[in-house]
Coordinates of C-alpha atoms in Angstrom, one line a residue:
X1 CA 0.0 0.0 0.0
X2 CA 1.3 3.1 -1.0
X3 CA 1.8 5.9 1.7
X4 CA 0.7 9.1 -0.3
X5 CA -1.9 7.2 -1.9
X6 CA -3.6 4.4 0.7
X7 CA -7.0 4.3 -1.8
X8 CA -4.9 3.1 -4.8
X9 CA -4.5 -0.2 -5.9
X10 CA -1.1 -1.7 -6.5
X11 CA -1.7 -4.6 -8.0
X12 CA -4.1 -3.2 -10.7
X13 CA -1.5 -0.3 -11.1
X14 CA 1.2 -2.7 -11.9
X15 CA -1.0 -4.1 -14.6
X16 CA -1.9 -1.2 -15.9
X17 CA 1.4 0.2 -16.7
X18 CA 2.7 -3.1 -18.1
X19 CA -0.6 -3.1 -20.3
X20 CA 0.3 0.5 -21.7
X21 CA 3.9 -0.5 -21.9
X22 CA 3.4 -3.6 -24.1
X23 CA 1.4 -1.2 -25.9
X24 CA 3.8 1.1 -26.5
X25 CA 6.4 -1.8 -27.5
X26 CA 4.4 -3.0 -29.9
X27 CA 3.8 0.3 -31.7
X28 CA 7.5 0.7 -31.7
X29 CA 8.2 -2.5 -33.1
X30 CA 6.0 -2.0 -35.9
X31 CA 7.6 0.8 -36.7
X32 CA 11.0 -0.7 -37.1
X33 CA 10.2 -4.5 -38.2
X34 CA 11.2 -4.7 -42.1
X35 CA 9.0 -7.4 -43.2
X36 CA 10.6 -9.5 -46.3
X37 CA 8.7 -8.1 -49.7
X38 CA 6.3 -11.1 -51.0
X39 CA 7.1 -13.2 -53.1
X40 CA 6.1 -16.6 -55.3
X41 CA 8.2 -18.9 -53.2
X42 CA 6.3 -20.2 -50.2
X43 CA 9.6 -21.3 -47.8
X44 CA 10.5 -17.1 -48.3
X45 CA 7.2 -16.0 -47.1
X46 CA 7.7 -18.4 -43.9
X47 CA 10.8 -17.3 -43.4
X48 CA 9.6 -13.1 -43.4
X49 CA 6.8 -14.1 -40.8
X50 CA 8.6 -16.3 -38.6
X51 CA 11.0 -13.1 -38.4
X52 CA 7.9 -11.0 -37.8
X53 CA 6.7 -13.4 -34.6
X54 CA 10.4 -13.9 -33.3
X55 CA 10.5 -9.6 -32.7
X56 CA 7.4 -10.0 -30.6
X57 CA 8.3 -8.7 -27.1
X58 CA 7.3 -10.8 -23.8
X59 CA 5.1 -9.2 -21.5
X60 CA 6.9 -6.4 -19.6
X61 CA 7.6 -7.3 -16.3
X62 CA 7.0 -4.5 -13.4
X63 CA 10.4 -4.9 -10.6
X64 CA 9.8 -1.4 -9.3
X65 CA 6.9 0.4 -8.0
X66 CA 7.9 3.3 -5.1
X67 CA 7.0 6.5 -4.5
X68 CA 9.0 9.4 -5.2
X69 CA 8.8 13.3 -5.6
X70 CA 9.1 14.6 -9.5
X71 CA 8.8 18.3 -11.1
X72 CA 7.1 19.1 -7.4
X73 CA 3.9 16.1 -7.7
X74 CA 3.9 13.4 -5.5
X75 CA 4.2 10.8 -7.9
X76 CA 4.8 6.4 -8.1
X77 CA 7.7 5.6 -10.2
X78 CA 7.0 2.3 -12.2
X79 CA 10.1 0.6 -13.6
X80 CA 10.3 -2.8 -16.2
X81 CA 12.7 -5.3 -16.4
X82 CA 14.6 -4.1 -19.3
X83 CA 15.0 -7.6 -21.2
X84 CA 11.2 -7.9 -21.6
X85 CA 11.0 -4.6 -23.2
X86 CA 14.1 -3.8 -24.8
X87 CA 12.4 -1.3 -27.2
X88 CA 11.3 0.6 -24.2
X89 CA 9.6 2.2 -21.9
X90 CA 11.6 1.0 -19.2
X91 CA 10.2 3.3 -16.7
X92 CA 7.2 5.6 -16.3
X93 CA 5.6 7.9 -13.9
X94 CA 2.2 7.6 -12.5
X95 CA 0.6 10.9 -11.6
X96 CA -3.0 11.6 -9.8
X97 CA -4.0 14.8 -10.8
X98 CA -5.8 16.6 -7.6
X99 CA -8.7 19.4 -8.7
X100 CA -12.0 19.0 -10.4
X101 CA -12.7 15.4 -10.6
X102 CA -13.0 14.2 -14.5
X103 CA -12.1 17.4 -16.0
X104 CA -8.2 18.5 -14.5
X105 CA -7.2 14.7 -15.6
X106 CA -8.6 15.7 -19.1
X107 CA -7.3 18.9 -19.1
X108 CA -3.9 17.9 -18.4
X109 CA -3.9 14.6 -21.2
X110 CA -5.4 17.0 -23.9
X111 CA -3.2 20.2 -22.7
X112 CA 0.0 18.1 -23.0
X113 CA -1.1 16.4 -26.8
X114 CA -1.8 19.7 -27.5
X115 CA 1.7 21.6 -27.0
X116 CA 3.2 18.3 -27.9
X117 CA 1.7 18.1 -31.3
X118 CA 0.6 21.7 -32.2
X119 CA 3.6 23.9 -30.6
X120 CA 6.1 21.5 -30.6
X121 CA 6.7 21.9 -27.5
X122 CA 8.9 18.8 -25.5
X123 CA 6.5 17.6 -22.7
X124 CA 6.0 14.0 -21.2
X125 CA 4.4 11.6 -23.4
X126 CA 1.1 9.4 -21.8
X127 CA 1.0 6.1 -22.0
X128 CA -2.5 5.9 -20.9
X129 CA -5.1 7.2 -18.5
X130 CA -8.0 6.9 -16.2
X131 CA -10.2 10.1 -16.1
X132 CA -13.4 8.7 -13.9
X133 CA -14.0 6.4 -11.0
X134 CA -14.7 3.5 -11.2
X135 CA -12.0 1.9 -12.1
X136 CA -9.5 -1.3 -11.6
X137 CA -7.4 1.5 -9.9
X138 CA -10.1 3.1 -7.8
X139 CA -8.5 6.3 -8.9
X140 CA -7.7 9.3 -11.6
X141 CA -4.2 8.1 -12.7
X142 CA -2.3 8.6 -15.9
X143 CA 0.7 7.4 -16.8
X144 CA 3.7 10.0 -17.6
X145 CA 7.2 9.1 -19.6
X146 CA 9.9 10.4 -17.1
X147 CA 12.0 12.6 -18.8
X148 CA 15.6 12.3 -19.1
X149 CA 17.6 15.5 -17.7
X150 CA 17.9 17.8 -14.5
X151 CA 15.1 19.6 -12.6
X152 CA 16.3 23.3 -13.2
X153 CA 15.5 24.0 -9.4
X154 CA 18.6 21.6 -8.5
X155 CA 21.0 22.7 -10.6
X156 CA 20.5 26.2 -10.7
X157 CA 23.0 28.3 -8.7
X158 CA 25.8 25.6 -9.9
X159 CA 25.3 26.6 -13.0
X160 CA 27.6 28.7 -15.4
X161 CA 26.6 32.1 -16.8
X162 CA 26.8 30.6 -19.9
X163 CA 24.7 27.6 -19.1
X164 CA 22.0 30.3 -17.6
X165 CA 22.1 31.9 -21.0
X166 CA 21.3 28.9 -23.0
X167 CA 18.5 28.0 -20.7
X168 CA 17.3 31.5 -21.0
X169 CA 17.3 31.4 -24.2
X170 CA 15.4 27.9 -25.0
X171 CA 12.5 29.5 -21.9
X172 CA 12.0 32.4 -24.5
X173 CA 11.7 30.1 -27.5
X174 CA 9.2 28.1 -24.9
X175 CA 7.2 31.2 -24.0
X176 CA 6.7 32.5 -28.2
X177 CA 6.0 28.9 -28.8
X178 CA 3.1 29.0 -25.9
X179 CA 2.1 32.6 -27.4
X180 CA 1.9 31.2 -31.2
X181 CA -0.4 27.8 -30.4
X182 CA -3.8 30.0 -31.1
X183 CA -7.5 28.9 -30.7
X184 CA -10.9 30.9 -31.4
X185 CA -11.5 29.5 -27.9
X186 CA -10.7 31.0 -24.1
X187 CA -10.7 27.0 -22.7
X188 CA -9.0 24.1 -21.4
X189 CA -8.7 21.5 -24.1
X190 CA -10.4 18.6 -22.2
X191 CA -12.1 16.6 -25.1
X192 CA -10.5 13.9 -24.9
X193 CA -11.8 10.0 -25.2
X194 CA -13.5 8.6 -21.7
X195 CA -11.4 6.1 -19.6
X196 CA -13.4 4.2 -18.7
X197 CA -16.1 5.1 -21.4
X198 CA -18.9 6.2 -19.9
X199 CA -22.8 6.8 -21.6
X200 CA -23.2 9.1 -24.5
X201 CA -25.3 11.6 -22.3
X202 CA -22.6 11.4 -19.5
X203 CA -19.5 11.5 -22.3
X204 CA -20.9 14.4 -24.0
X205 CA -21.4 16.4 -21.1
X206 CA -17.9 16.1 -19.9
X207 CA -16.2 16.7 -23.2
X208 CA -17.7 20.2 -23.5
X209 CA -15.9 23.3 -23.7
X210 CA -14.7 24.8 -20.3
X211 CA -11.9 26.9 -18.9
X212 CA -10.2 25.9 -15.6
X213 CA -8.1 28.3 -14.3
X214 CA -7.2 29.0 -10.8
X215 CA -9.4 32.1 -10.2
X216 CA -12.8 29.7 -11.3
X217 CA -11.6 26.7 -9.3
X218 CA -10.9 28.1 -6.2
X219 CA -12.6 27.6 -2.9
X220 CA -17.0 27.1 -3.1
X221 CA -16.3 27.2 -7.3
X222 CA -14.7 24.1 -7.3
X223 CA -17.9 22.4 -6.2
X224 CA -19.7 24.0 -8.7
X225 CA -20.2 23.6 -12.8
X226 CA -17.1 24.7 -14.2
X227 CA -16.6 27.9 -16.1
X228 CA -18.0 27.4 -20.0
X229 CA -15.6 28.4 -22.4
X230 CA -15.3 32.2 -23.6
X231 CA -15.0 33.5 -27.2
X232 CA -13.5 37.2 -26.0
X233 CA -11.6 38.9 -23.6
X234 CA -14.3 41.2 -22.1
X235 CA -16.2 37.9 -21.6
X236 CA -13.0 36.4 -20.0
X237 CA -12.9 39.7 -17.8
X238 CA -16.6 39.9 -16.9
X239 CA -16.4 36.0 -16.0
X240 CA -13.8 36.7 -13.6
X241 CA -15.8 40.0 -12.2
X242 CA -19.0 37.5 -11.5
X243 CA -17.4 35.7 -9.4
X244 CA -18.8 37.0 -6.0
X245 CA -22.1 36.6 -7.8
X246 CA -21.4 33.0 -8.5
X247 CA -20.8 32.3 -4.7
X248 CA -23.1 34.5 -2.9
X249 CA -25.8 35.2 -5.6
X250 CA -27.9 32.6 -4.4
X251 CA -27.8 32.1 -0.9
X252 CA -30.4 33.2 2.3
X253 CA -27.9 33.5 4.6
X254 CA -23.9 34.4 4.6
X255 CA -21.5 31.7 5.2
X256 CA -19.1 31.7 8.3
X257 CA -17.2 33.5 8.9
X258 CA -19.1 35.9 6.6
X259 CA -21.9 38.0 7.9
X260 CA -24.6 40.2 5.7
X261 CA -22.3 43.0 5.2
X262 CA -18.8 41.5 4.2
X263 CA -20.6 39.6 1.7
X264 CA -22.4 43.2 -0.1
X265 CA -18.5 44.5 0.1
X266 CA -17.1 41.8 -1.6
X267 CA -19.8 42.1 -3.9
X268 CA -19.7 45.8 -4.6
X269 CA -16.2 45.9 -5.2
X270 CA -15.9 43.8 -7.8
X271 CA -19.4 44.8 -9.5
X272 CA -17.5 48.5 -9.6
X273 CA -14.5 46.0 -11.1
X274 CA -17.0 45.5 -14.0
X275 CA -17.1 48.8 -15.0
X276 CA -13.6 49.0 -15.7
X277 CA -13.8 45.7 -18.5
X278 CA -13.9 47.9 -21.4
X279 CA -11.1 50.0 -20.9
X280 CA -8.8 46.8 -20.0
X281 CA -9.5 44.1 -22.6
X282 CA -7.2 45.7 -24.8
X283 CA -5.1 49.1 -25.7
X284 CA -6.6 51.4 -24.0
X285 CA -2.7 52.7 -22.5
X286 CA -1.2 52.3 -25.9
X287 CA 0.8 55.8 -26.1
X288 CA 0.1 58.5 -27.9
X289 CA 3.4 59.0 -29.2
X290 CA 3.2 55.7 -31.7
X291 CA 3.0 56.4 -34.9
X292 CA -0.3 55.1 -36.7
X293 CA 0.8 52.2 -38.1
X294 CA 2.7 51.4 -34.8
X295 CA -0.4 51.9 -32.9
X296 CA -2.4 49.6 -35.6
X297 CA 0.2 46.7 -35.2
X298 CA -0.2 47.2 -31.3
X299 CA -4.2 47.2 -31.2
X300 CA -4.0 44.3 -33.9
X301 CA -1.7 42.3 -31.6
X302 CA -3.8 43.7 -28.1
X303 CA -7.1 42.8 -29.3
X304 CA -6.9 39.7 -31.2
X305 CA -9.3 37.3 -31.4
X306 CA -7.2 34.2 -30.9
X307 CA -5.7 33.1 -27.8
X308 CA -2.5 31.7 -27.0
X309 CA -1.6 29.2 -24.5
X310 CA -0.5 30.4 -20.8
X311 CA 0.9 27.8 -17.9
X312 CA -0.8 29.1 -14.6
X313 CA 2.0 27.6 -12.6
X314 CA 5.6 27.8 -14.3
X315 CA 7.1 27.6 -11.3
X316 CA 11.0 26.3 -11.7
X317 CA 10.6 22.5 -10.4
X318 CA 8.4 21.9 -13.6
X319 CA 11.5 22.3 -16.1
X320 CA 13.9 19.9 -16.8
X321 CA 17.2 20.4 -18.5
X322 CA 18.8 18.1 -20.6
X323 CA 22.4 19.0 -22.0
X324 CA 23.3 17.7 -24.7
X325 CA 26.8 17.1 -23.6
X326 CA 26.8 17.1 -20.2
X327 CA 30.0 18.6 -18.1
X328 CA 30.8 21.1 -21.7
X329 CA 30.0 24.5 -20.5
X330 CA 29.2 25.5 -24.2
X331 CA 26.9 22.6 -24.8
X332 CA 23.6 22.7 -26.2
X333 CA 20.5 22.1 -24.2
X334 CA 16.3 21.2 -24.4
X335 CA 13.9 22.7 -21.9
X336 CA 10.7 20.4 -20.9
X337 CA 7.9 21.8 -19.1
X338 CA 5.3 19.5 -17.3
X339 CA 2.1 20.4 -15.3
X340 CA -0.1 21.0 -18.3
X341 CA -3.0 19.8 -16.0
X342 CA -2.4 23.9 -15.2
X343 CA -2.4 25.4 -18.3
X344 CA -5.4 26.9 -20.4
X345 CA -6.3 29.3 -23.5
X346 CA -5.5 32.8 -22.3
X347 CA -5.7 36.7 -24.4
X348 CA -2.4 37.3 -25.9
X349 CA -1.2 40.1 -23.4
X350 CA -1.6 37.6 -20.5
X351 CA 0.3 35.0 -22.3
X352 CA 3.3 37.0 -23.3
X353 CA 4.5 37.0 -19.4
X354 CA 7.4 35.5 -17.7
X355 CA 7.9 33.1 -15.3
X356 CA 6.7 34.0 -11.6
X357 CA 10.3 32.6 -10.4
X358 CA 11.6 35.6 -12.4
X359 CA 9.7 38.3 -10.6
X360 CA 10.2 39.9 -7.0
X361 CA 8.0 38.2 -4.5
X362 CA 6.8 40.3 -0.9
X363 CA 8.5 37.1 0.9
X364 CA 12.6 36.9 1.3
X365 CA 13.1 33.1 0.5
X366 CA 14.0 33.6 -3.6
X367 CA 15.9 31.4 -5.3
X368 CA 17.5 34.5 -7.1
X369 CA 18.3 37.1 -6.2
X370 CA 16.0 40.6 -7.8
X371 CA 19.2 42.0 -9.6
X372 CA 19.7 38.4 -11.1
X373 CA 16.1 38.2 -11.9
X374 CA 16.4 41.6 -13.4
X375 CA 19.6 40.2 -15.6
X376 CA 17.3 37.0 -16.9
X377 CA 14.5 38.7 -17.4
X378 CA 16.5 41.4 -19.6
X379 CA 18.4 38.5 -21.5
X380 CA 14.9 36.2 -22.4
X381 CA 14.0 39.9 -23.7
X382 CA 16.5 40.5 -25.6
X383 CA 16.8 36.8 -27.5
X384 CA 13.1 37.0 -28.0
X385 CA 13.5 40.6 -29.5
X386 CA 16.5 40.4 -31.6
X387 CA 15.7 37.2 -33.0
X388 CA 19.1 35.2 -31.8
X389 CA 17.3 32.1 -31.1
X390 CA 13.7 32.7 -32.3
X391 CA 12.7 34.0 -35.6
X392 CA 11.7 37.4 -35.3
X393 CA 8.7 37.1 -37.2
X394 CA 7.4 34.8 -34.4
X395 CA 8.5 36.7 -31.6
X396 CA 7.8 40.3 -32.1
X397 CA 4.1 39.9 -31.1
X398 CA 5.3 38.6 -28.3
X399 CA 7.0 41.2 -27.1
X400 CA 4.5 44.3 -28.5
X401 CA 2.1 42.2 -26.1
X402 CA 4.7 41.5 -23.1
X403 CA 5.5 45.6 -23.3
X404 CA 2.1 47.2 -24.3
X405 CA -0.2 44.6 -22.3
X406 CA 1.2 45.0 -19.0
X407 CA -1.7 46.8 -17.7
X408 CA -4.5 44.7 -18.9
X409 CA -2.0 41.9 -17.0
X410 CA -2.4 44.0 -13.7
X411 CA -6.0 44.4 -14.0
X412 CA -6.6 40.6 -15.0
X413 CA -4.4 40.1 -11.6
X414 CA -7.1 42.6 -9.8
X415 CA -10.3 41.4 -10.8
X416 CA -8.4 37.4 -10.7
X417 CA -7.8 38.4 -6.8
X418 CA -9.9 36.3 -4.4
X419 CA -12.2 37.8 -2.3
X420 CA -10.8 37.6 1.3
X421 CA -7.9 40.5 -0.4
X422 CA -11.1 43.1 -0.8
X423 CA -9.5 45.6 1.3
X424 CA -6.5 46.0 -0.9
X425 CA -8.7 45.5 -3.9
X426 CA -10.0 48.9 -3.1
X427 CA -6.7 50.6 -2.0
X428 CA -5.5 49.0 -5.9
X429 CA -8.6 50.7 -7.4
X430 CA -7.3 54.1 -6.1
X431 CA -4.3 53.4 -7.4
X432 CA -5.9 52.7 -10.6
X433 CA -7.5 55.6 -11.0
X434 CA -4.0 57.7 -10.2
X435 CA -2.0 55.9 -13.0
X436 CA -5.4 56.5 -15.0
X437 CA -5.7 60.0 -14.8
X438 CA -1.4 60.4 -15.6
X439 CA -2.0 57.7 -19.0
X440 CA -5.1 59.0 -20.2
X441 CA -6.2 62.2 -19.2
X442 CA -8.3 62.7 -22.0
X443 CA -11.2 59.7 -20.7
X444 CA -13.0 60.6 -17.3
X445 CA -12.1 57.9 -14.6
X446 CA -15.8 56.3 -14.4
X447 CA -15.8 55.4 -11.0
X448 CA -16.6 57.8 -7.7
X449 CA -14.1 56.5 -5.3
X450 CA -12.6 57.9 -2.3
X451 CA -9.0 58.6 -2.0
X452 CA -9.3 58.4 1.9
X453 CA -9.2 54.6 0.7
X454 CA -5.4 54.9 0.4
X455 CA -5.1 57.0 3.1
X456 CA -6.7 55.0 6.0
X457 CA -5.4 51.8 4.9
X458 CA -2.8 49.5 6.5
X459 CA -1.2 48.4 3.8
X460 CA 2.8 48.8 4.2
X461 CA 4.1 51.5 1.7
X462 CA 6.2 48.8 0.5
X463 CA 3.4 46.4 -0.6
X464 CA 1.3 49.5 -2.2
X465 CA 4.5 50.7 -4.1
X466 CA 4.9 46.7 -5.6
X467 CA 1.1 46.7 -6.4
X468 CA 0.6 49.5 -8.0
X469 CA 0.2 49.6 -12.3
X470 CA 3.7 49.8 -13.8
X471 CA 4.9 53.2 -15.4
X472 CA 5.5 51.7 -19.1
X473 CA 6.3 54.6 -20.8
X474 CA 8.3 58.0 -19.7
X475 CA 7.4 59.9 -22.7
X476 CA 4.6 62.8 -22.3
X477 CA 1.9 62.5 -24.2
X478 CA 0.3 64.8 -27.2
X479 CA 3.4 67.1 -27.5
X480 CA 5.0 68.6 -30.7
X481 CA 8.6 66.7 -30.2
X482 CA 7.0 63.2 -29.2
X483 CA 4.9 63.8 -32.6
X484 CA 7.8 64.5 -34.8
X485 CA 9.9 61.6 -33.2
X486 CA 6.7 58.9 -33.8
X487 CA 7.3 59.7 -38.0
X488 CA 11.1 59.5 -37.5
X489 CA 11.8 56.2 -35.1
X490 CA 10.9 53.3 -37.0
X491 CA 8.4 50.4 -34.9
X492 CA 10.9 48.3 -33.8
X493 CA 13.1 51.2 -32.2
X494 CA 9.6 52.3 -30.9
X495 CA 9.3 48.9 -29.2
X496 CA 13.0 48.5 -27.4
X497 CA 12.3 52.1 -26.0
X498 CA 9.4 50.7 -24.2
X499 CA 11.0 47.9 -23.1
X500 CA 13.6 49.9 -22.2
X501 CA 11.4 52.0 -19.8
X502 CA 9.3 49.1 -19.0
X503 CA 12.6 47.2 -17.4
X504 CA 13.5 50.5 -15.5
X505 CA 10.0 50.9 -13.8
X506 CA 10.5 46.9 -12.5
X507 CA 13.7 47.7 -11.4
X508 CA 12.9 50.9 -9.1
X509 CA 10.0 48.9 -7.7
X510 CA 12.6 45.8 -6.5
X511 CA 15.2 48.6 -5.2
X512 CA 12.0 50.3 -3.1
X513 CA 10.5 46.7 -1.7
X514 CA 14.4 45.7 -0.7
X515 CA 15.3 49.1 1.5
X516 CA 13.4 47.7 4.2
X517 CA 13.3 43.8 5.8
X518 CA 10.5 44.9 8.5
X519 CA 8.3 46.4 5.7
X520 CA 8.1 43.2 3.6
X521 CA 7.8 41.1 6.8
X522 CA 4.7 43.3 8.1
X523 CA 3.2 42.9 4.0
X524 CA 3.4 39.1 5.3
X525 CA 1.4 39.5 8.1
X526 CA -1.3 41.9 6.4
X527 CA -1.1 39.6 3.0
X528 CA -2.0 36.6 5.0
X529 CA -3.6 36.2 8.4
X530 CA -5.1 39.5 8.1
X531 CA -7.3 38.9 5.4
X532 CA -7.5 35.2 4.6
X533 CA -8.1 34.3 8.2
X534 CA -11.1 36.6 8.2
X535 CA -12.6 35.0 4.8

């Protein structure tokens, strides 16, 4: 019996895996059996298939079956006795997805055929799956190829500058290759085959359409209907805004620790959320100073009505390095990502993000340091940009999104927030307005809020610095020189200014949350007891 999993059954397990591995043998040995061409004499055509039958593999034989830790999943490590498969697999992972039942074990096997097949992206094969109880199992389970190479969390600080570049460098091709694998759809690709087939009523019904994301799965959601798929960003925003509504729309009575009135905050703060949709589901902070066919290539990019693909939790256990020769400093290398049970459709200024391990965090346990962060972050930037590693006609869009999108990102973060933060969601909308009023002057703020918000809040000065919408560009708008310098500087020169600026405003904010230790260990104590322990 298995510690991590007591409900799952060994034995059937074991079967299982050496059912898909046999499988998997014999597609491989299909694939590389030459079979003698036919001919008139009979003793020739014996001969071919008693060559055929001689290649056919015994039944692979299970001698390992333990439990180990992988790409940060609790996960059963299943090994064969190489001589009875010596095509392979002679070891595979088995993984029990944890979330909505049925749908994040379909999510993650059509997410990962997905980037596997339509962004070429390298992610672990499956072998096979169950996605519904009952089943010989008596649980979700699908079966993973481990891949070779180093989990980048371990090997990190021992690594070379030059071996950070080349990993850098393959995480940018990753991220365009994410941003470039479009659908019409905002969803979770979860329409995949039933294991164990179910009825055609119940089959249908879980193959449709959804989106699972965090922000919809998340505390009293996850026991409801998921979220149905979106065809456009406002609708992506407004989903997110109805949140509340989804959870408290329909009951008498507030849950505990909830009474009357916290639940008609919650609600009116993110129903004044709403109102802001328009102005944030595309360009509305794209300068001025752009020339028109800049600003046309920005809104086209902005504004699209395809949607890339986004991992919601890149964190740096999921990657593993493989060097192509290992111990050579210069050596080549492949980046795998795994996880894709987390991953799902997303507007184009969302996707073209990095990494959380490559941003400041309020806590002081980071695996690298913010002025090494900074250097990554600058580097991915500039091999997506200058086309070292990527074409350039693949990753420009990428980086008009990553540059001119980085508000829409900090509002998608806002109304994404949950609902215990609504304090700070208010102190943020403040903030909001203030960066509106400097960006667009021209467009009344629609909202009547207080600024005494700001003012009587507890949030430390160092949290509300790091929260609040990014400066993207230093240029002033609508004046004669900016005009004359829009017709002058071509669109790409245009684009590495903002960037430019962009990486300046991220840097101030890092050197302004590290002055102080005691502020960032008081934004702990608001960030957490204070306001999850009270929802």
């Amino acid at each position: 019996m298995s510690m991590s999993f007591p409900h799952v059954d060994i034995s059937a397990l074991k079967k299982f895996a050496a059912a898909a591995a046999a499988g998997e043998h014999t597609y491989r040995l299909s694939r590389n059996t030459v079979i003698g061409a036919p001919s008139s004499s009979g003793k020739k055509k014996g001969k071919s298939k008693s060559k055929v039958q001689d290649k056919k593999a015994p039944y692979p034989v299970v001698i390992g079956c333990e439990e180990t830790r992988h790409v940060g999943e609790q996960m059963i490590l299943i090994t064969f006795d190489p001589n009875s498969v010596p095509l392979g697999p002679h070891s595979m992972l088995a993984h029990f997805p944890r979330g909505r039942p049925t749908y994040t074990t379909k999510a993650l096997v059509g997410m990962t055929q997905i980037v596997r097949d339509h962004a070429q992206i390298i992610a672990p094969k499956i072998y096979g799956y169950y996605d519904n109880v009952p089943n010989p199992i008596n649980a979700e389970v699908v079966l993973l190829e481990l891949l070779p190479g180093e989990c980048l969390e371990d090997i990190w600080m021992d690594l070379e500058p030059r071996q950070i570049m080349t990993i850098c460098a393959r995480l940018g091709e990753l991220l365009v290759k994410l941003f470039n694998c479009r659908s019409p759809l905002l969803c979770s690709e979860t329409d995949v085959p039933d294991s164990p087939p179910r009825t055609p009523a119940s089959s249908a019904h879980y193959r449709r359409p959804i989106l699972l994301a965090p922000p919809f799965d998340e505390g009293p959601l996850m026991h409801m209907e998921p979220q149905e798929a979106l065809t456009s960003t406002h609708d992506y925003l407004l989903a997110l805004v109805q949140r509340p509504e989804r959870i408290f729309g329909g009951v008498t009575e507030a849950p505990a620790p909830l009474d009357e009135a916290d639940v008609a905050v919650v609600r009116a703060t993110w129903k004044n959320l709403g109102h802001l949709i328009s102005y944030h589901s595309g360009g509305f902070y794209i300068p001025s100073s752009l020339s028109p066919e800049a600003r046309f290539t920005a809104y086209s990019v902005l504004q699209s009505k395809e949607f890339g693909v986004w991992h919601w939790d890149m964190q740096m256990t999921r990657f593993v390095v493989r060097w192509a020769r290992p111990g050579d400093v210069h050596s080549d290398a492949t980046l795998a990502l795994t996880g894709w049970e987390y991953a799902a459709r997303a507007p184009l200024w969302s996707c073209a993000r990095m990494p959380p391990w490559l941003y400041p965090h309020l806590h002081p346990f980071e695996r690298i340091t913010w002025e090494g962060q900074r250097n990554v972050r600058q580097f991915i930037f500039h091999s997506i940009f200058h086309g070292d590693f990527i074409p350039q006609t693949h990753g420009w869009e990428w980086v008009v999104a990553h540059v001119y999108g980085v508000t829409e990102r900090w509002f998608e973060g806002l109304v994404s927030a949950h609902r215990g933060f609504q304090g700070a969601t208010e102190v943020l909308l403040v903030r909001l307005r203030e960066y509106w009023m400097r960006q667009r002057p021209d467009v009344p703020f629609p909202l009547d809020i207080d600024k005494t918000h700001l003012q009587d809040s507890p949030m430390p000065p160092a949290v509300a610095t790091a929260m609040s919408p990014p400066e993207e560009h230093p240029v002033e708008r609508g004046t004669e020189e900016d005009a004359l310098l829009a017709h002058t500087r071509t669109f790409v020169e245009e684009v590495r200014l903002a960037m430019d600026a962009l990486s300046g405003e991220i840097a101030a904010a890092q050197e302004v949350l590290y002055k102080d230790t005691l502020q960032r260990t008081t934004a702990l104590d608001y960030m957490t007891p204070h306001c999850a322990n009270k929802y």
